[in-house]
PDB file of C-alpha atoms and ligand atoms in Angstrom:
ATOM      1  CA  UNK A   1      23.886 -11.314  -7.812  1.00 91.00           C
ATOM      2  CA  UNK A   2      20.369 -13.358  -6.991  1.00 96.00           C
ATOM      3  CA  UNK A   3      20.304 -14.240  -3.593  1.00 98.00           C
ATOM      4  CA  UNK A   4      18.677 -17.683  -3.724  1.00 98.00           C
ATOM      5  CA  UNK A   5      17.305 -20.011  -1.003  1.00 98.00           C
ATOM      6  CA  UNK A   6      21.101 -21.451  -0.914  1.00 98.00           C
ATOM      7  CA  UNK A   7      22.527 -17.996  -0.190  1.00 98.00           C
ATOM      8  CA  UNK A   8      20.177 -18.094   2.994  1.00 98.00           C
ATOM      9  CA  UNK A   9      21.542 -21.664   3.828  1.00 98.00           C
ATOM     10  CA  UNK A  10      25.264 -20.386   3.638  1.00 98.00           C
ATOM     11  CA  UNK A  11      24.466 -17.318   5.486  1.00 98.00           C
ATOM     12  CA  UNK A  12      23.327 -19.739   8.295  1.00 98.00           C
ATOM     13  CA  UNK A  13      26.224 -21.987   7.734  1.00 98.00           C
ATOM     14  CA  UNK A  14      28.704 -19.331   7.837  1.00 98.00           C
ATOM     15  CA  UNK A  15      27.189 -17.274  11.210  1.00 97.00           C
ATOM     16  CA  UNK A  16      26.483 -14.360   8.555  1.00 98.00           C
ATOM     17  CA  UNK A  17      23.147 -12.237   9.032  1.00 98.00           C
ATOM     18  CA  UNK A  18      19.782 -12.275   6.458  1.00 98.00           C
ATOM     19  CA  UNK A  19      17.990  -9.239   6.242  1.00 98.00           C
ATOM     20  CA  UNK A  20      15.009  -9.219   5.047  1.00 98.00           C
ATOM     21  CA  UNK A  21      11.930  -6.257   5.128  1.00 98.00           C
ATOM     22  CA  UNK A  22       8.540  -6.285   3.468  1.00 98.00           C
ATOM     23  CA  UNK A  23       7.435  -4.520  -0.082  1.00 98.00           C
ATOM     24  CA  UNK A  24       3.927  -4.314  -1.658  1.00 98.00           C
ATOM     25  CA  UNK A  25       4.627  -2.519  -4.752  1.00 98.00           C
ATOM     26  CA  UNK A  26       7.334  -2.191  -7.599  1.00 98.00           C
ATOM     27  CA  UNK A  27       8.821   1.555  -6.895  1.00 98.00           C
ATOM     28  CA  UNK A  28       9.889   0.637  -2.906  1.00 98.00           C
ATOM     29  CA  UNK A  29      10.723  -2.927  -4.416  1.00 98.00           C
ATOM     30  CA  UNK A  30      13.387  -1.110  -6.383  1.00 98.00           C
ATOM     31  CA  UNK A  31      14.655   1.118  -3.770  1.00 98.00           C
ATOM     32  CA  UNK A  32      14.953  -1.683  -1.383  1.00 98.00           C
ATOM     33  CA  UNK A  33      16.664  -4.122  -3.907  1.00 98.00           C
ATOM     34  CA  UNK A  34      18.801  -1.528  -5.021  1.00 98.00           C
ATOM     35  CA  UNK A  35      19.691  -1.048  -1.262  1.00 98.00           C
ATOM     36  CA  UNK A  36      21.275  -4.535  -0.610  1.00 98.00           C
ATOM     37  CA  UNK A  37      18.925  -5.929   1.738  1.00 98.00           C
ATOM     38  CA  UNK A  38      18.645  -9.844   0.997  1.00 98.00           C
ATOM     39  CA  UNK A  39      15.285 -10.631   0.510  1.00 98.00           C
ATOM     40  CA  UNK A  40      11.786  -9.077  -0.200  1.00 99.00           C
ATOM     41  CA  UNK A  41       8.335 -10.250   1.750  1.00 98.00           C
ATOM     42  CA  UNK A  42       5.261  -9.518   0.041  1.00 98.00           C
ATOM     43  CA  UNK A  43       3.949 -10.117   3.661  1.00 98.00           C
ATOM     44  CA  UNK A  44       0.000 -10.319   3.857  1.00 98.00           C
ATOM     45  CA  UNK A  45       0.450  -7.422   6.019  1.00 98.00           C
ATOM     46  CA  UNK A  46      -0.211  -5.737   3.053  1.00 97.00           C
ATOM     47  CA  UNK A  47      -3.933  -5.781   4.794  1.00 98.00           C
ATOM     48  CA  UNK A  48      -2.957  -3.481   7.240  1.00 96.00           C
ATOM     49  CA  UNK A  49      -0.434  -1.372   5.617  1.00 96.00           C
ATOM     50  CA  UNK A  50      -1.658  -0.753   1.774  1.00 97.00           C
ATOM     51  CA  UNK A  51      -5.652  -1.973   2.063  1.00 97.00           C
ATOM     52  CA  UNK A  52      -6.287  -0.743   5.889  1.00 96.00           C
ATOM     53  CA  UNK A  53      -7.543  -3.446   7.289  1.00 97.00           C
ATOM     54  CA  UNK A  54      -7.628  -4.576  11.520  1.00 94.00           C
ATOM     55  CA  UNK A  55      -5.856  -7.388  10.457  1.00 95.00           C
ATOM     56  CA  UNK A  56      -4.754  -9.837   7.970  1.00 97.00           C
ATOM     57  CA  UNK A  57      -7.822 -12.244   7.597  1.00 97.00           C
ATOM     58  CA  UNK A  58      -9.745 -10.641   4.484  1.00 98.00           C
ATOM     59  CA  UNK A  59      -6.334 -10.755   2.256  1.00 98.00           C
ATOM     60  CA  UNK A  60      -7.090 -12.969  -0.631  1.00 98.00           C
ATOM     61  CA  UNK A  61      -4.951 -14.797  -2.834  1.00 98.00           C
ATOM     62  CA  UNK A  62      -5.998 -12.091  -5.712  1.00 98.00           C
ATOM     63  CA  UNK A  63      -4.494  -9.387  -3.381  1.00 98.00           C
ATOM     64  CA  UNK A  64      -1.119 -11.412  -3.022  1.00 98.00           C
ATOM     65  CA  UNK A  65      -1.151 -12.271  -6.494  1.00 98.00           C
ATOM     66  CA  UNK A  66      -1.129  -8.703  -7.924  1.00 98.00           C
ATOM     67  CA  UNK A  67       0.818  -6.865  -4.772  1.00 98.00           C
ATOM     68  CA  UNK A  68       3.734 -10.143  -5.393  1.00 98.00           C
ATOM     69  CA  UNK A  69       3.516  -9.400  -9.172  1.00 98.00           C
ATOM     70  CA  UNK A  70       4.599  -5.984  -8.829  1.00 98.00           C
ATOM     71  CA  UNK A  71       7.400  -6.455  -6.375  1.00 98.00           C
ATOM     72  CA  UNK A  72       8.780  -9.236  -8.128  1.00 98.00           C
ATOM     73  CA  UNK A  73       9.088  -6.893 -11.159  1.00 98.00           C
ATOM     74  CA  UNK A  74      10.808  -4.356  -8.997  1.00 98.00           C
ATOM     75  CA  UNK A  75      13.642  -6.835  -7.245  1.00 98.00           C
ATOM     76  CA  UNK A  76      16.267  -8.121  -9.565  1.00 98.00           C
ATOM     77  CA  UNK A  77      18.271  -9.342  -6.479  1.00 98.00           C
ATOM     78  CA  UNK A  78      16.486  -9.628  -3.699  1.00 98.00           C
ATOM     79  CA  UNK A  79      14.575 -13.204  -3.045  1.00 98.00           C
ATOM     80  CA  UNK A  80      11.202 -12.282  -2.972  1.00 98.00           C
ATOM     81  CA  UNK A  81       8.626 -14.141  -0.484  1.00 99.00           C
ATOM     82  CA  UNK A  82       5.289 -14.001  -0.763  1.00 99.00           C
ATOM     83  CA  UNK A  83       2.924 -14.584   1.819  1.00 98.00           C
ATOM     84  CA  UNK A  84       0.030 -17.057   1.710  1.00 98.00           C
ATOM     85  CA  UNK A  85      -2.965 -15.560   2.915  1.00 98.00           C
ATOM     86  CA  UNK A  86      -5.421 -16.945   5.417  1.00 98.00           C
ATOM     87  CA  UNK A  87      -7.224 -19.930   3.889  1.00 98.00           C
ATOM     88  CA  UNK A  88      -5.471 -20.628   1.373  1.00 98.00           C
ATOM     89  CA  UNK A  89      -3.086 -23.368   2.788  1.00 98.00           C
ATOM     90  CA  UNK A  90      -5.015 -24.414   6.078  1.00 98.00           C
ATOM     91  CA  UNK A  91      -7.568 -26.280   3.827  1.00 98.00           C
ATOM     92  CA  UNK A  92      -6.028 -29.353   2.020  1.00 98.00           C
ATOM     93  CA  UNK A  93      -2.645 -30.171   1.064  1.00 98.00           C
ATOM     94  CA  UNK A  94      -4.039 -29.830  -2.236  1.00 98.00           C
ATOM     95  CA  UNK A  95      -5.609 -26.163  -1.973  1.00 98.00           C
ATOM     96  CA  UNK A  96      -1.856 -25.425  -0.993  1.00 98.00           C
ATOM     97  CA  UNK A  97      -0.059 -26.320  -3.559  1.00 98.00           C
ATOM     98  CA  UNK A  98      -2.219 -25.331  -5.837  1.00 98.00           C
ATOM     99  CA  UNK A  99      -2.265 -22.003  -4.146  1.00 98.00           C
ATOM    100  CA  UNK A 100       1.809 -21.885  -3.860  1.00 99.00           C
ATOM    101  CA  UNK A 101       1.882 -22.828  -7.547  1.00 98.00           C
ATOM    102  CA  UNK A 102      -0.231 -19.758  -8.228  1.00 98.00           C
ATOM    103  CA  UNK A 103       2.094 -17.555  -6.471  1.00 98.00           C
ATOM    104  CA  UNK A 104       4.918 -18.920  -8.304  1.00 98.00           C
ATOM    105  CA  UNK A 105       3.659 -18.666 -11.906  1.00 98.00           C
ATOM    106  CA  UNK A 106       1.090 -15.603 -11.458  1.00 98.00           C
ATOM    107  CA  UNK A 107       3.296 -13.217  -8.752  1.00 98.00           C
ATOM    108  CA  UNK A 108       6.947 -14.712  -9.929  1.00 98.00           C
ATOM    109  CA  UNK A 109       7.634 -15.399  -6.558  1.00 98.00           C
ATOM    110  CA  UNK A 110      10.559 -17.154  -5.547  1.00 98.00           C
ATOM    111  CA  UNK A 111       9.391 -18.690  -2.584  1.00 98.00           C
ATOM    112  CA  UNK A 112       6.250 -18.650  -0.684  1.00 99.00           C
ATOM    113  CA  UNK A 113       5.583 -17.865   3.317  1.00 98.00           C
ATOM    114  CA  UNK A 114       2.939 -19.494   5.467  1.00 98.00           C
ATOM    115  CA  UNK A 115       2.481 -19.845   9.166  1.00 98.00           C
ATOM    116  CA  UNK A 116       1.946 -22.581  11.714  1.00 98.00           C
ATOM    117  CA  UNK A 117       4.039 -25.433  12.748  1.00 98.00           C
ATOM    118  CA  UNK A 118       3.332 -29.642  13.170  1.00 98.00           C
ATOM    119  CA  UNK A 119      -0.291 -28.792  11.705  1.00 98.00           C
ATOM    120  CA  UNK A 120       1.152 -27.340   8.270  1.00 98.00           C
ATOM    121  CA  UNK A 121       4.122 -29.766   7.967  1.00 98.00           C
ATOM    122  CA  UNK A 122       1.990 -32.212   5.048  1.00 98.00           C
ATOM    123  CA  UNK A 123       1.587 -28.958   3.761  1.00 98.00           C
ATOM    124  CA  UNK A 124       5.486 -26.910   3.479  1.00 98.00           C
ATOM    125  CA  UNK A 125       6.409 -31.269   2.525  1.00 98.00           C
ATOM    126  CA  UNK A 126       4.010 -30.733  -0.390  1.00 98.00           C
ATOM    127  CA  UNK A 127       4.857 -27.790  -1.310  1.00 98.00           C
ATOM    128  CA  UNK A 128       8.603 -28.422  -1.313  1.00 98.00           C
ATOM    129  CA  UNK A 129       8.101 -31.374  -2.949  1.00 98.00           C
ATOM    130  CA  UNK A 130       6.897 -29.955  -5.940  1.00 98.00           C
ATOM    131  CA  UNK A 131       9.648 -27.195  -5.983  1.00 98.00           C
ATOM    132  CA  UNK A 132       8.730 -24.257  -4.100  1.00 98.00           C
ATOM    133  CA  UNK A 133      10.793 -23.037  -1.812  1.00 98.00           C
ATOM    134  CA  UNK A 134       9.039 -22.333   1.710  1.00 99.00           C
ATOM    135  CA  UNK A 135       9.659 -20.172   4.606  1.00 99.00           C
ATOM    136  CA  UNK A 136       7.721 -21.137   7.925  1.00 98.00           C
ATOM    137  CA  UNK A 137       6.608 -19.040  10.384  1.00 98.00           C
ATOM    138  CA  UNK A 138       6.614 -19.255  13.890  1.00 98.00           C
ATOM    139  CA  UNK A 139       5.259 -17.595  17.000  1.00 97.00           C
ATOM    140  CA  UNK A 140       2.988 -15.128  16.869  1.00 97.00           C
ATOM    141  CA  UNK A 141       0.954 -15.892  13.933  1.00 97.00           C
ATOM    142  CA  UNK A 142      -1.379 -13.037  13.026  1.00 95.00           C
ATOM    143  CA  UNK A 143      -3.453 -15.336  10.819  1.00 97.00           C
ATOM    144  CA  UNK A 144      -4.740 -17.052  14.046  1.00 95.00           C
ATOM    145  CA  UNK A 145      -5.180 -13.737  15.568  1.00 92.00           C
ATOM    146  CA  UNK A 146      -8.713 -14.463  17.016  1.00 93.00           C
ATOM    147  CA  UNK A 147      -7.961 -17.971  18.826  1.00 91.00           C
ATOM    148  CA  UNK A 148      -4.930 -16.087  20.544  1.00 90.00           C
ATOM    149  CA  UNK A 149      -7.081 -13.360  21.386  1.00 87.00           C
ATOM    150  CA  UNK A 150      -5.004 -10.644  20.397  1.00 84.00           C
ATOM    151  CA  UNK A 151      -1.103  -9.805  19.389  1.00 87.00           C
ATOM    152  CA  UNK A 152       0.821 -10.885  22.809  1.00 89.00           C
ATOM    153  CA  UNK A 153       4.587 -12.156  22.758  1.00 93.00           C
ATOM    154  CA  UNK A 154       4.359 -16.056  22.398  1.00 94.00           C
ATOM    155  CA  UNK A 155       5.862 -19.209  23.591  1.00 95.00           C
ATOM    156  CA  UNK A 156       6.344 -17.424  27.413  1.00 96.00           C
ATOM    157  CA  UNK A 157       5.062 -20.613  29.815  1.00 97.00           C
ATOM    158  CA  UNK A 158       7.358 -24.355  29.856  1.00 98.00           C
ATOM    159  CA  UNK A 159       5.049 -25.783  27.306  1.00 97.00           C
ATOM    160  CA  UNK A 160       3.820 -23.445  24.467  1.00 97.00           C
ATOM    161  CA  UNK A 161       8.046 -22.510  24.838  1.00 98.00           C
ATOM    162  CA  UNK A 162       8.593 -26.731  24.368  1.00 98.00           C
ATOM    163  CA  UNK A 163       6.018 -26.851  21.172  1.00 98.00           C
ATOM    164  CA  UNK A 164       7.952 -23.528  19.669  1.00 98.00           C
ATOM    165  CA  UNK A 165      10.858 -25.309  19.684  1.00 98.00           C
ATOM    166  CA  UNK A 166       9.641 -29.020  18.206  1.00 98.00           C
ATOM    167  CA  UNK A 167       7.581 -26.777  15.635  1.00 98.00           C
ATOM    168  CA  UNK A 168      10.506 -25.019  14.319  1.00 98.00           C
ATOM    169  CA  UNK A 169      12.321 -28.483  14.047  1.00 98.00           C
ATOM    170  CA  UNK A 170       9.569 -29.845  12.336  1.00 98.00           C
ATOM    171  CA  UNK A 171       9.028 -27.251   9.728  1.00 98.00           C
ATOM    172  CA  UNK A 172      13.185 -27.776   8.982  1.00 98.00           C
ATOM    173  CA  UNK A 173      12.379 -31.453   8.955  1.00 98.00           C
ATOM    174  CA  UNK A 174       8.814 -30.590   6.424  1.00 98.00           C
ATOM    175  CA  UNK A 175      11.943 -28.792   4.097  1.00 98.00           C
ATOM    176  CA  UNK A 176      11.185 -24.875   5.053  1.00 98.00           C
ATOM    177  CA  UNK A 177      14.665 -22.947   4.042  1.00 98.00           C
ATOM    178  CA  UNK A 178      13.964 -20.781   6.795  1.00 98.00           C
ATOM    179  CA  UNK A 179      11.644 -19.994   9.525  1.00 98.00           C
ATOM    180  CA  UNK A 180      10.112 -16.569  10.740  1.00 98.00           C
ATOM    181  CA  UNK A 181       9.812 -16.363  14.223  1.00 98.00           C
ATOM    182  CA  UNK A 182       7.826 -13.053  15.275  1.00 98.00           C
ATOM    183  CA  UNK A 183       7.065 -11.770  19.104  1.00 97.00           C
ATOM    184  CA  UNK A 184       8.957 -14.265  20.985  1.00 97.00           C
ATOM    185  CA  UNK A 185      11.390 -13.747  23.359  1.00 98.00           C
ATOM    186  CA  UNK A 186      15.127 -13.625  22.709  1.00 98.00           C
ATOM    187  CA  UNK A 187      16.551 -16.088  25.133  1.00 98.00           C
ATOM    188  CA  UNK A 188      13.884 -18.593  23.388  1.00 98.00           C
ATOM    189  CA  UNK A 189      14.303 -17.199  19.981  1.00 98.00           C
ATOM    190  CA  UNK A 190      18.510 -17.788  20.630  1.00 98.00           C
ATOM    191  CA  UNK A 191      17.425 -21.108  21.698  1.00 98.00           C
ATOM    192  CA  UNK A 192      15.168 -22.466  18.617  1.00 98.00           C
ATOM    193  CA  UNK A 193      18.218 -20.669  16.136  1.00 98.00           C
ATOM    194  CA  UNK A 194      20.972 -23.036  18.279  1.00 98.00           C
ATOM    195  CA  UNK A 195      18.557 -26.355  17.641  1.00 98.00           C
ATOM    196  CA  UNK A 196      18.260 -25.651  13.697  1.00 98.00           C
ATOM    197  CA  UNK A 197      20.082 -25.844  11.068  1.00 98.00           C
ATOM    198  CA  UNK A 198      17.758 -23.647   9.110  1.00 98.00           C
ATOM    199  CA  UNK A 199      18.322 -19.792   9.638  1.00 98.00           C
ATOM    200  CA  UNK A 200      15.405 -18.073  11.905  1.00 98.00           C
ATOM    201  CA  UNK A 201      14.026 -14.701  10.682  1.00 98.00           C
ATOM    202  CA  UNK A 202      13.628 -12.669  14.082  1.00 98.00           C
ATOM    203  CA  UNK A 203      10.563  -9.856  14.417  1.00 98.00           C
ATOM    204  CA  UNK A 204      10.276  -8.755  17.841  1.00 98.00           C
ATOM    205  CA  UNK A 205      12.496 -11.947  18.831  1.00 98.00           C
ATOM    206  CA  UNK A 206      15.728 -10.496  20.164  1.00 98.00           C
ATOM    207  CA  UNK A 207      19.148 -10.293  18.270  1.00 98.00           C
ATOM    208  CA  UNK A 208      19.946 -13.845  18.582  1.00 98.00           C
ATOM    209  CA  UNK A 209      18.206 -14.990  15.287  1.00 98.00           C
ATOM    210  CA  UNK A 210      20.192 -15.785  12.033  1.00 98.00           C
ATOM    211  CA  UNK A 211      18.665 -13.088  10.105  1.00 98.00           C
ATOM    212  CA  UNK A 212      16.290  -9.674  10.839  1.00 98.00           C
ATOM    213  CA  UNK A 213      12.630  -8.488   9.162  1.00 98.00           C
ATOM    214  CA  UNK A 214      10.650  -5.424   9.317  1.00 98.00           C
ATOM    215  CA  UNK A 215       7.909  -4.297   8.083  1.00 98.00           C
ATOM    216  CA  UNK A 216       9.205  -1.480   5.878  1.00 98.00           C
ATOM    217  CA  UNK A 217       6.330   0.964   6.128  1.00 97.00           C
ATOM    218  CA  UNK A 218       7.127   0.547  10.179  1.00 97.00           C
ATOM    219  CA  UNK A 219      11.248   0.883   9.540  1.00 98.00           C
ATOM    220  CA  UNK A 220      10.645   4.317   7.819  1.00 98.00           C
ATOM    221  CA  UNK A 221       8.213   5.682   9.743  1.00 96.00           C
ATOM    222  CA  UNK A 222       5.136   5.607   7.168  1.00 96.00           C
ATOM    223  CA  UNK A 223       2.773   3.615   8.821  1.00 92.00           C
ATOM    224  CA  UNK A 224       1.172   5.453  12.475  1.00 87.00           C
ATOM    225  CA  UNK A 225      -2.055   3.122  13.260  1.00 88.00           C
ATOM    226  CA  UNK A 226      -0.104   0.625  15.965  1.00 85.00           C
ATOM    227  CA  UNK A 227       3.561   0.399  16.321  1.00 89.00           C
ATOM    228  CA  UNK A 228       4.858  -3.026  17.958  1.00 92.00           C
ATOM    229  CA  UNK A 229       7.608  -2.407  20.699  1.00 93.00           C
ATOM    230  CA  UNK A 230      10.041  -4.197  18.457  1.00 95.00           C
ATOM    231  CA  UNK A 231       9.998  -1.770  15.330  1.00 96.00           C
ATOM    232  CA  UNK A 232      12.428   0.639  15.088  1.00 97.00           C
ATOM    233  CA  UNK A 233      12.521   3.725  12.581  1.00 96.00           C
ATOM    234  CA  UNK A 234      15.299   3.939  10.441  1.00 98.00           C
ATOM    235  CA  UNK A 235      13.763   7.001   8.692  1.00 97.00           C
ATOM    236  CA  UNK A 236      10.723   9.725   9.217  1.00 97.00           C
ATOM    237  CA  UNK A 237       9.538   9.428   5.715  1.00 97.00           C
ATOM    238  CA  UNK A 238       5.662   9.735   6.800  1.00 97.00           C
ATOM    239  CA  UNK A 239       6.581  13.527   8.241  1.00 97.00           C
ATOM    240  CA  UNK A 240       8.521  13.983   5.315  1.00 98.00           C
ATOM    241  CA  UNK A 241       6.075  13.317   2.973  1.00 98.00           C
ATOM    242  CA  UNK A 242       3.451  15.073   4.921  1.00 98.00           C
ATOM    243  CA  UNK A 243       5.631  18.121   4.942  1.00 98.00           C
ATOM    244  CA  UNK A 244       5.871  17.823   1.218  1.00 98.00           C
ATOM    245  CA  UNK A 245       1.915  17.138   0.157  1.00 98.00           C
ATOM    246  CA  UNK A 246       1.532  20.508   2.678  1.00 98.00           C
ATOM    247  CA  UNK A 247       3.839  22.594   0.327  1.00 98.00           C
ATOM    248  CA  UNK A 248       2.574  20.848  -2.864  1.00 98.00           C
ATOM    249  CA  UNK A 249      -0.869  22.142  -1.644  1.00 98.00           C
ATOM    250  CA  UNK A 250      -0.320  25.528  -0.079  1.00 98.00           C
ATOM    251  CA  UNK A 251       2.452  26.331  -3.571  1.00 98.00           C
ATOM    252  CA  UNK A 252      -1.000  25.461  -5.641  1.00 98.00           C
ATOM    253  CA  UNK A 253      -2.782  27.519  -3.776  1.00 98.00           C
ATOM    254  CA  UNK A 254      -0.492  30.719  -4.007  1.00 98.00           C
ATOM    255  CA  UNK A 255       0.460  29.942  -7.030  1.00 98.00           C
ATOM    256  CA  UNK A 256       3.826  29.471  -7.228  1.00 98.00           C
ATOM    257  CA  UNK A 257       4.120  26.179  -8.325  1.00 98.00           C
ATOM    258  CA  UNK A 258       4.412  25.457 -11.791  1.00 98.00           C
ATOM    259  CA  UNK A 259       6.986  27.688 -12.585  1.00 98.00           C
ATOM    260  CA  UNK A 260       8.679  28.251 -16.238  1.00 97.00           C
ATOM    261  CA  UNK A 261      10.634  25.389 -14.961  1.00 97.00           C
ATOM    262  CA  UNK A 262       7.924  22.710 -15.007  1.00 98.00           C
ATOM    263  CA  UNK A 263       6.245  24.353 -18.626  1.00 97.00           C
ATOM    264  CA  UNK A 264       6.654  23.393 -22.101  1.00 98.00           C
ATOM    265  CA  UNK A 265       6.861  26.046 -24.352  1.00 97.00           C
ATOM    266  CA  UNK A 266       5.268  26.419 -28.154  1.00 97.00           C
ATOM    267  CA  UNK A 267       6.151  29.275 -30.637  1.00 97.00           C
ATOM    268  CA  UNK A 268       4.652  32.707 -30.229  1.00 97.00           C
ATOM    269  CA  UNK A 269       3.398  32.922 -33.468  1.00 97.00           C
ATOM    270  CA  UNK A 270       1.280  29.745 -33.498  1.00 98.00           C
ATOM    271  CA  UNK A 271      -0.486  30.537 -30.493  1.00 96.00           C
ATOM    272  CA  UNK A 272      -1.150  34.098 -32.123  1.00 96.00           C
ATOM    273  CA  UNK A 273      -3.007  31.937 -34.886  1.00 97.00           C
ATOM    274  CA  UNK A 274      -4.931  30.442 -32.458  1.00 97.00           C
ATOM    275  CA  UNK A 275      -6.521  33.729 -31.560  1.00 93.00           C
TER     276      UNK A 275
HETATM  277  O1  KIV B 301       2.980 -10.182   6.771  1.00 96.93           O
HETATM  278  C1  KIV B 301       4.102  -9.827   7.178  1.00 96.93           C
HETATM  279  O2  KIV B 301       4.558  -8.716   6.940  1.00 96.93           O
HETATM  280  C2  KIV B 301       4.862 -10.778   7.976  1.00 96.93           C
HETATM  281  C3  KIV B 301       6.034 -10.243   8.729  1.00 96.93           C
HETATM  282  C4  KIV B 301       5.547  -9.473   9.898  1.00 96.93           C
HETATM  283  C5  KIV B 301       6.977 -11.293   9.107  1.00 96.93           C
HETATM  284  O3  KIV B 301       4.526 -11.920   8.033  1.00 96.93           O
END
């Protein structure tokens, strides 16, 4: 069954969990939809993971657009999110719906992700307003990267833990369906889910939050440049795939790999024409 934007609201109605974990491309699309996790994010962290970037700032709407268009092919159940990359909401109103429109028809997302609070509201209104279904995102924001001067835990002092809270009740109030909140901490995170009646999406925000993400190449262990304090590994697969290219290589090498296993065969006496 399609898990829509609703099946996110009656999650949050009925005190039932979201999961969601990020995808760039159709094969782990597949795997993941096929796994029974909720939703897909075709985060922009694509930058870092697939295109090895610093950080998320070069990711264009080209990059989304393809990297969304191939997960979207690859999730017949999941709800897949894609990401709006740097620029191409903070501009105009305009520049983002045009932009979330693009996502939609181009990527065949199902909803769209952007980040910021009170100063993106005329924006998520906007975009809602002309049918697209938008998730917020709270916290640390790795789009403003440079004017926090680096990835700390947010919302830790009386006020920046006072705007968190009136920005995730203005982004419900804009029309988001659900709001990411990512390196906060969990008595504030528990907090902001208890004032909302949208469901919060918790990374690095404590177990209190209506709903989980990951980034998956950080869940199975493929991804080894930074790993956030929050991330767990559910899997080695990096090792394991390691371990495999190794074998592929050394079996090569000695040549034992193909065997009579992995060859197609032709009749003797053609090949004795040949000669
Ligand atoms: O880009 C991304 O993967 C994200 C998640 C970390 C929430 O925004």
């Amino acid at each position: 069954m399609k898990v829509t934007v609703n099946t996110f609201k009656e999650a949050k109605a009925n005190n039932k969990k979201v999961t969601m974990i990020t995808a760039y491309d159709y094969s782990t699309a597949k795997l993941i939809d096929e796994s029974g996790i909720d939703s897909i994010l075709v985060g922009d962290s694509l930058g870092n993971v697939m295109l090895g970037y610093e950080d998320t700032i070069s990711v264009t709407m080209e990059d989304m657009i393809h990297h969304g268009a191939a997960v979207a092919r690859g999730a017949k159940n999941a709800l897949v999110v894609v990401d709006m990359p740097f620029m191409s909401y903070q501009t105009s109103v305009y520049d983002a719906v045009v932009n979330a429109g693009r996502l939609m028809k181009e990527a065949r997302a199902n909803a769209v992700k952007l980040e910021g609070g009170a100063e993106v509201c005329p924006q998520i209104k906007a975009i809602t307003d002309a049918g697209i279904p938008v998730c917020a995102h709270l916290g640390l924001t790795p789009q403003s990267i440079n004017a926090f001067g680096g990835f700390k835990v947010q919302g830790k002092t009386e006020m920046a833990a006072r705007k968190l809270i009136e920005d995730a009740k203005a982004v419900e109030a804009a029309g988001a369906f659900a709001v990411v909140l990512e390196c906060v901490p969990e008595k504030l995170a528990t907090l902001v889910t208890n004032s909302i009646g949208i469901p919060t999406i918790g990374i690095g925000a404590g177990a209190g939050c209506d709903g989980q993400v990951l980034v998956y190449a950080d869940a199975v262990g493929m991804f080894s440049d930074f790993t956030p304090k929050f991330v767990k590994k559910f899997a080695n697969v990096g090792e394991m795939m390691k371990q495999a290219f190794a074998d592929y290589d050394r079996e090569v090498k000695e040549g034992t790999f193909p065997t009579a296993e992995q060859t197609y065969k032709i009749d003797e006496s053609i090949i004795e024409k040949l000669y």
